[in-house]
């Protein structure tokens, strides 16, 4: 799979989706442990579904990027800016480290910081928000490390495993991100 170094970090780079990335995406999104935190656990995704998603991503007013390790060009996940509003300067962030063996190594944090820098300092956005399940402690720690602040809780908003779960909304402002970079 060919990837392009659009945004380069210390350990990873962010690339436009590669032609065959949909194959890994399909495997990851159908994995229960991965999909339950993405609110996709009840859906079934085919290779064709993910191939269509990758094709549409090239046309939408969104930013979808693959997360690729610099050391060996291995695809490990993806990160995105969705619901981009250029008038109000807002967007919603999403991330998936699909390759389980690459989790908890700092790649997610690095990918988010690279994407936030791109969003704030190249796209001139001002407010990025996200939503996560309250039970996803690993993700919450990552988002806090990146500078996100909790905005609020939506109680009993997601149903799976026979239980209603709360979701947390978080946000970060351009001024907070840029001031934290100089520290």
JSON list of N, CA and C in Angstrom, two decimals, residues 133-169:
[
{"chain": "A", "resi": 133, "resn": "UNK", "atom": "N", "xyz": [-17.25, 7.38, 24.76]},
{"chain": "A", "resi": 133, "resn": "UNK", "atom": "CA", "xyz": [-17.99, 6.70, 25.82]},
{"chain": "A", "resi": 133, "resn": "UNK", "atom": "C", "xyz": [-17.27, 6.90, 27.14]},
{"chain": "A", "resi": 134, "resn": "UNK", "atom": "N", "xyz": [-18.02, 7.11, 28.19]},
{"chain": "A", "resi": 134, "resn": "UNK", "atom": "CA", "xyz": [-17.45, 7.33, 29.51]},
{"chain": "A", "resi": 134, "resn": "UNK", "atom": "C", "xyz": [-16.58, 6.17, 29.95]},
{"chain": "A", "resi": 135, "resn": "UNK", "atom": "N", "xyz": [-16.90, 4.97, 29.48]},
{"chain": "A", "resi": 135, "resn": "UNK", "atom": "CA", "xyz": [-16.13, 3.78, 29.85]},
{"chain": "A", "resi": 135, "resn": "UNK", "atom": "C", "xyz": [-14.78, 3.69, 29.14]},
{"chain": "A", "resi": 136, "resn": "UNK", "atom": "N", "xyz": [-14.52, 4.55, 28.18]},
{"chain": "A", "resi": 136, "resn": "UNK", "atom": "CA", "xyz": [-13.27, 4.50, 27.41]},
{"chain": "A", "resi": 136, "resn": "UNK", "atom": "C", "xyz": [-12.21, 5.36, 28.10]},
{"chain": "A", "resi": 137, "resn": "UNK", "atom": "N", "xyz": [-11.71, 4.87, 29.21]},
{"chain": "A", "resi": 137, "resn": "UNK", "atom": "CA", "xyz": [-10.73, 5.62, 30.01]},
{"chain": "A", "resi": 137, "resn": "UNK", "atom": "C", "xyz": [-9.42, 5.86, 29.25]},
{"chain": "A", "resi": 138, "resn": "UNK", "atom": "N", "xyz": [-8.99, 4.89, 28.45]},
{"chain": "A", "resi": 138, "resn": "UNK", "atom": "CA", "xyz": [-7.74, 5.04, 27.69]},
{"chain": "A", "resi": 138, "resn": "UNK", "atom": "C", "xyz": [-7.83, 6.25, 26.76]},
{"chain": "A", "resi": 139, "resn": "UNK", "atom": "N", "xyz": [-8.96, 6.37, 26.06]},
{"chain": "A", "resi": 139, "resn": "UNK", "atom": "CA", "xyz": [-9.13, 7.49, 25.13]},
{"chain": "A", "resi": 139, "resn": "UNK", "atom": "C", "xyz": [-9.20, 8.82, 25.89]},
{"chain": "A", "resi": 140, "resn": "UNK", "atom": "N", "xyz": [-9.92, 8.83, 26.99]},
{"chain": "A", "resi": 140, "resn": "UNK", "atom": "CA", "xyz": [-10.05, 10.08, 27.76]},
{"chain": "A", "resi": 140, "resn": "UNK", "atom": "C", "xyz": [-8.69, 10.58, 28.23]},
{"chain": "A", "resi": 141, "resn": "UNK", "atom": "N", "xyz": [-7.83, 9.68, 28.69]},
{"chain": "A", "resi": 141, "resn": "UNK", "atom": "CA", "xyz": [-6.47, 10.09, 29.11]},
{"chain": "A", "resi": 141, "resn": "UNK", "atom": "C", "xyz": [-5.70, 10.69, 27.94]},
{"chain": "A", "resi": 142, "resn": "UNK", "atom": "N", "xyz": [-5.85, 10.08, 26.78]},
{"chain": "A", "resi": 142, "resn": "UNK", "atom": "CA", "xyz": [-5.17, 10.58, 25.58]},
{"chain": "A", "resi": 142, "resn": "UNK", "atom": "C", "xyz": [-5.66, 11.99, 25.23]},
{"chain": "A", "resi": 143, "resn": "UNK", "atom": "N", "xyz": [-6.97, 12.18, 25.23]},
{"chain": "A", "resi": 143, "resn": "UNK", "atom": "CA", "xyz": [-7.53, 13.49, 24.87]},
{"chain": "A", "resi": 143, "resn": "UNK", "atom": "C", "xyz": [-7.12, 14.56, 25.87]},
{"chain": "A", "resi": 144, "resn": "UNK", "atom": "N", "xyz": [-7.11, 14.24, 27.14]},
{"chain": "A", "resi": 144, "resn": "UNK", "atom": "CA", "xyz": [-6.66, 15.19, 28.16]},
{"chain": "A", "resi": 144, "resn": "UNK", "atom": "C", "xyz": [-5.21, 15.57, 27.93]},
{"chain": "A", "resi": 145, "resn": "UNK", "atom": "N", "xyz": [-4.38, 14.59, 27.59]},
{"chain": "A", "resi": 145, "resn": "UNK", "atom": "CA", "xyz": [-2.96, 14.82, 27.31]},
{"chain": "A", "resi": 145, "resn": "UNK", "atom": "C", "xyz": [-2.78, 15.75, 26.11]},
{"chain": "A", "resi": 146, "resn": "UNK", "atom": "N", "xyz": [-3.72, 15.69, 25.17]},
{"chain": "A", "resi": 146, "resn": "UNK", "atom": "CA", "xyz": [-3.66, 16.54, 23.97]},
{"chain": "A", "resi": 146, "resn": "UNK", "atom": "C", "xyz": [-4.22, 17.94, 24.23]},
{"chain": "A", "resi": 147, "resn": "UNK", "atom": "N", "xyz": [-4.81, 18.17, 25.40]},
{"chain": "A", "resi": 147, "resn": "UNK", "atom": "CA", "xyz": [-5.31, 19.50, 25.74]},
{"chain": "A", "resi": 147, "resn": "UNK", "atom": "C", "xyz": [-6.82, 19.65, 25.72]},
{"chain": "A", "resi": 148, "resn": "UNK", "atom": "N", "xyz": [-7.56, 18.59, 25.40]},
{"chain": "A", "resi": 148, "resn": "UNK", "atom": "CA", "xyz": [-9.02, 18.67, 25.41]},
{"chain": "A", "resi": 148, "resn": "UNK", "atom": "C", "xyz": [-9.53, 18.85, 26.84]},
{"chain": "A", "resi": 149, "resn": "UNK", "atom": "N", "xyz": [-10.64, 19.54, 26.94]},
{"chain": "A", "resi": 149, "resn": "UNK", "atom": "CA", "xyz": [-11.31, 19.72, 28.23]},
{"chain": "A", "resi": 149, "resn": "UNK", "atom": "C", "xyz": [-12.73, 19.18, 28.12]},
{"chain": "A", "resi": 150, "resn": "UNK", "atom": "N", "xyz": [-13.19, 18.63, 29.24]},
{"chain": "A", "resi": 150, "resn": "UNK", "atom": "CA", "xyz": [-14.54, 18.06, 29.25]},
{"chain": "A", "resi": 150, "resn": "UNK", "atom": "C", "xyz": [-15.58, 19.16, 29.12]},
{"chain": "A", "resi": 151, "resn": "UNK", "atom": "N", "xyz": [-16.51, 18.95, 28.23]},
{"chain": "A", "resi": 151, "resn": "UNK", "atom": "CA", "xyz": [-17.57, 19.91, 27.95]},
{"chain": "A", "resi": 151, "resn": "UNK", "atom": "C", "xyz": [-18.86, 19.53, 28.66]},
{"chain": "A", "resi": 152, "resn": "UNK", "atom": "N", "xyz": [-19.13, 18.24, 28.75]},
{"chain": "A", "resi": 152, "resn": "UNK", "atom": "CA", "xyz": [-20.34, 17.78, 29.41]},
{"chain": "A", "resi": 152, "resn": "UNK", "atom": "C", "xyz": [-20.55, 16.29, 29.20]},
{"chain": "A", "resi": 153, "resn": "UNK", "atom": "N", "xyz": [-21.58, 15.77, 29.84]},
{"chain": "A", "resi": 153, "resn": "UNK", "atom": "CA", "xyz": [-21.91, 14.35, 29.78]},
{"chain": "A", "resi": 153, "resn": "UNK", "atom": "C", "xyz": [-23.34, 14.21, 29.26]},
{"chain": "A", "resi": 154, "resn": "UNK", "atom": "N", "xyz": [-23.51, 13.32, 28.33]},
{"chain": "A", "resi": 154, "resn": "UNK", "atom": "CA", "xyz": [-24.85, 12.96, 27.87]},
{"chain": "A", "resi": 154, "resn": "UNK", "atom": "C", "xyz": [-25.17, 11.59, 28.47]},
{"chain": "A", "resi": 155, "resn": "UNK", "atom": "N", "xyz": [-26.09, 11.58, 29.37]},
{"chain": "A", "resi": 155, "resn": "UNK", "atom": "CA", "xyz": [-26.38, 10.38, 30.14]},
{"chain": "A", "resi": 155, "resn": "UNK", "atom": "C", "xyz": [-27.16, 9.35, 29.32]},
{"chain": "A", "resi": 156, "resn": "UNK", "atom": "N", "xyz": [-26.78, 8.10, 29.51]},
{"chain": "A", "resi": 156, "resn": "UNK", "atom": "CA", "xyz": [-27.46, 6.95, 28.92]},
{"chain": "A", "resi": 156, "resn": "UNK", "atom": "C", "xyz": [-27.74, 7.12, 27.42]},
{"chain": "A", "resi": 157, "resn": "UNK", "atom": "N", "xyz": [-26.74, 7.54, 26.70]},
{"chain": "A", "resi": 157, "resn": "UNK", "atom": "CA", "xyz": [-26.92, 7.86, 25.27]},
{"chain": "A", "resi": 157, "resn": "UNK", "atom": "C", "xyz": [-26.54, 6.73, 24.33]},
{"chain": "A", "resi": 158, "resn": "UNK", "atom": "N", "xyz": [-25.87, 5.70, 24.83]},
{"chain": "A", "resi": 158, "resn": "UNK", "atom": "CA", "xyz": [-25.43, 4.59, 23.98]},
{"chain": "A", "resi": 158, "resn": "UNK", "atom": "C", "xyz": [-25.79, 3.28, 24.65]},
{"chain": "A", "resi": 159, "resn": "UNK", "atom": "N", "xyz": [-26.38, 2.40, 23.87]},
{"chain": "A", "resi": 159, "resn": "UNK", "atom": "CA", "xyz": [-26.84, 1.11, 24.38]},
{"chain": "A", "resi": 159, "resn": "UNK", "atom": "C", "xyz": [-26.05, -0.02, 23.75]},
{"chain": "A", "resi": 160, "resn": "UNK", "atom": "N", "xyz": [-25.35, -0.78, 24.58]},
{"chain": "A", "resi": 160, "resn": "UNK", "atom": "CA", "xyz": [-24.74, -2.03, 24.13]},
{"chain": "A", "resi": 160, "resn": "UNK", "atom": "C", "xyz": [-24.45, -2.89, 25.35]},
{"chain": "A", "resi": 161, "resn": "UNK", "atom": "N", "xyz": [-24.30, -4.17, 25.09]},
{"chain": "A", "resi": 161, "resn": "UNK", "atom": "CA", "xyz": [-24.07, -5.16, 26.14]},
{"chain": "A", "resi": 161, "resn": "UNK", "atom": "C", "xyz": [-25.20, -5.13, 27.19]},
{"chain": "A", "resi": 162, "resn": "UNK", "atom": "N", "xyz": [-26.41, -4.76, 26.75]},
{"chain": "A", "resi": 162, "resn": "UNK", "atom": "CA", "xyz": [-27.56, -4.76, 27.63]},
{"chain": "A", "resi": 162, "resn": "UNK", "atom": "C", "xyz": [-27.61, -3.63, 28.63]},
{"chain": "A", "resi": 163, "resn": "UNK", "atom": "N", "xyz": [-26.77, -2.62, 28.44]},
{"chain": "A", "resi": 163, "resn": "UNK", "atom": "CA", "xyz": [-26.65, -1.50, 29.39]},
{"chain": "A", "resi": 163, "resn": "UNK", "atom": "C", "xyz": [-26.63, -0.18, 28.62]},
{"chain": "A", "resi": 164, "resn": "UNK", "atom": "N", "xyz": [-27.21, 0.84, 29.21]},
{"chain": "A", "resi": 164, "resn": "UNK", "atom": "CA", "xyz": [-27.07, 2.20, 28.68]},
{"chain": "A", "resi": 164, "resn": "UNK", "atom": "C", "xyz": [-25.78, 2.81, 29.24]},
{"chain": "A", "resi": 165, "resn": "UNK", "atom": "N", "xyz": [-25.02, 3.45, 28.37]},
{"chain": "A", "resi": 165, "resn": "UNK", "atom": "CA", "xyz": [-23.75, 4.06, 28.75]},
{"chain": "A", "resi": 165, "resn": "UNK", "atom": "C", "xyz": [-23.80, 5.56, 28.51]},
{"chain": "A", "resi": 166, "resn": "UNK", "atom": "N", "xyz": [-23.09, 6.31, 29.34]},
{"chain": "A", "resi": 166, "resn": "UNK", "atom": "CA", "xyz": [-22.97, 7.75, 29.18]},
{"chain": "A", "resi": 166, "resn": "UNK", "atom": "C", "xyz": [-21.88, 8.06, 28.15]},
{"chain": "A", "resi": 167, "resn": "UNK", "atom": "N", "xyz": [-22.03, 9.20, 27.49]},
{"chain": "A", "resi": 167, "resn": "UNK", "atom": "CA", "xyz": [-20.97, 9.67, 26.62]},
{"chain": "A", "resi": 167, "resn": "UNK", "atom": "C", "xyz": [-20.48, 11.02, 27.13]},
{"chain": "A", "resi": 168, "resn": "UNK", "atom": "N", "xyz": [-19.22, 11.30, 26.88]},
{"chain": "A", "resi": 168, "resn": "UNK", "atom": "CA", "xyz": [-18.58, 12.54, 27.31]},
{"chain": "A", "resi": 168, "resn": "UNK", "atom": "C", "xyz": [-18.27, 13.36, 26.06]},
{"chain": "A", "resi": 169, "resn": "UNK", "atom": "N", "xyz": [-18.53, 14.64, 26.14]},
{"chain": "A", "resi": 169, "resn": "UNK", "atom": "CA", "xyz": [-18.16, 15.57, 25.08]},
{"chain": "A", "resi": 169, "resn": "UNK", "atom": "C", "xyz": [-16.96, 16.38, 25.56]}
]
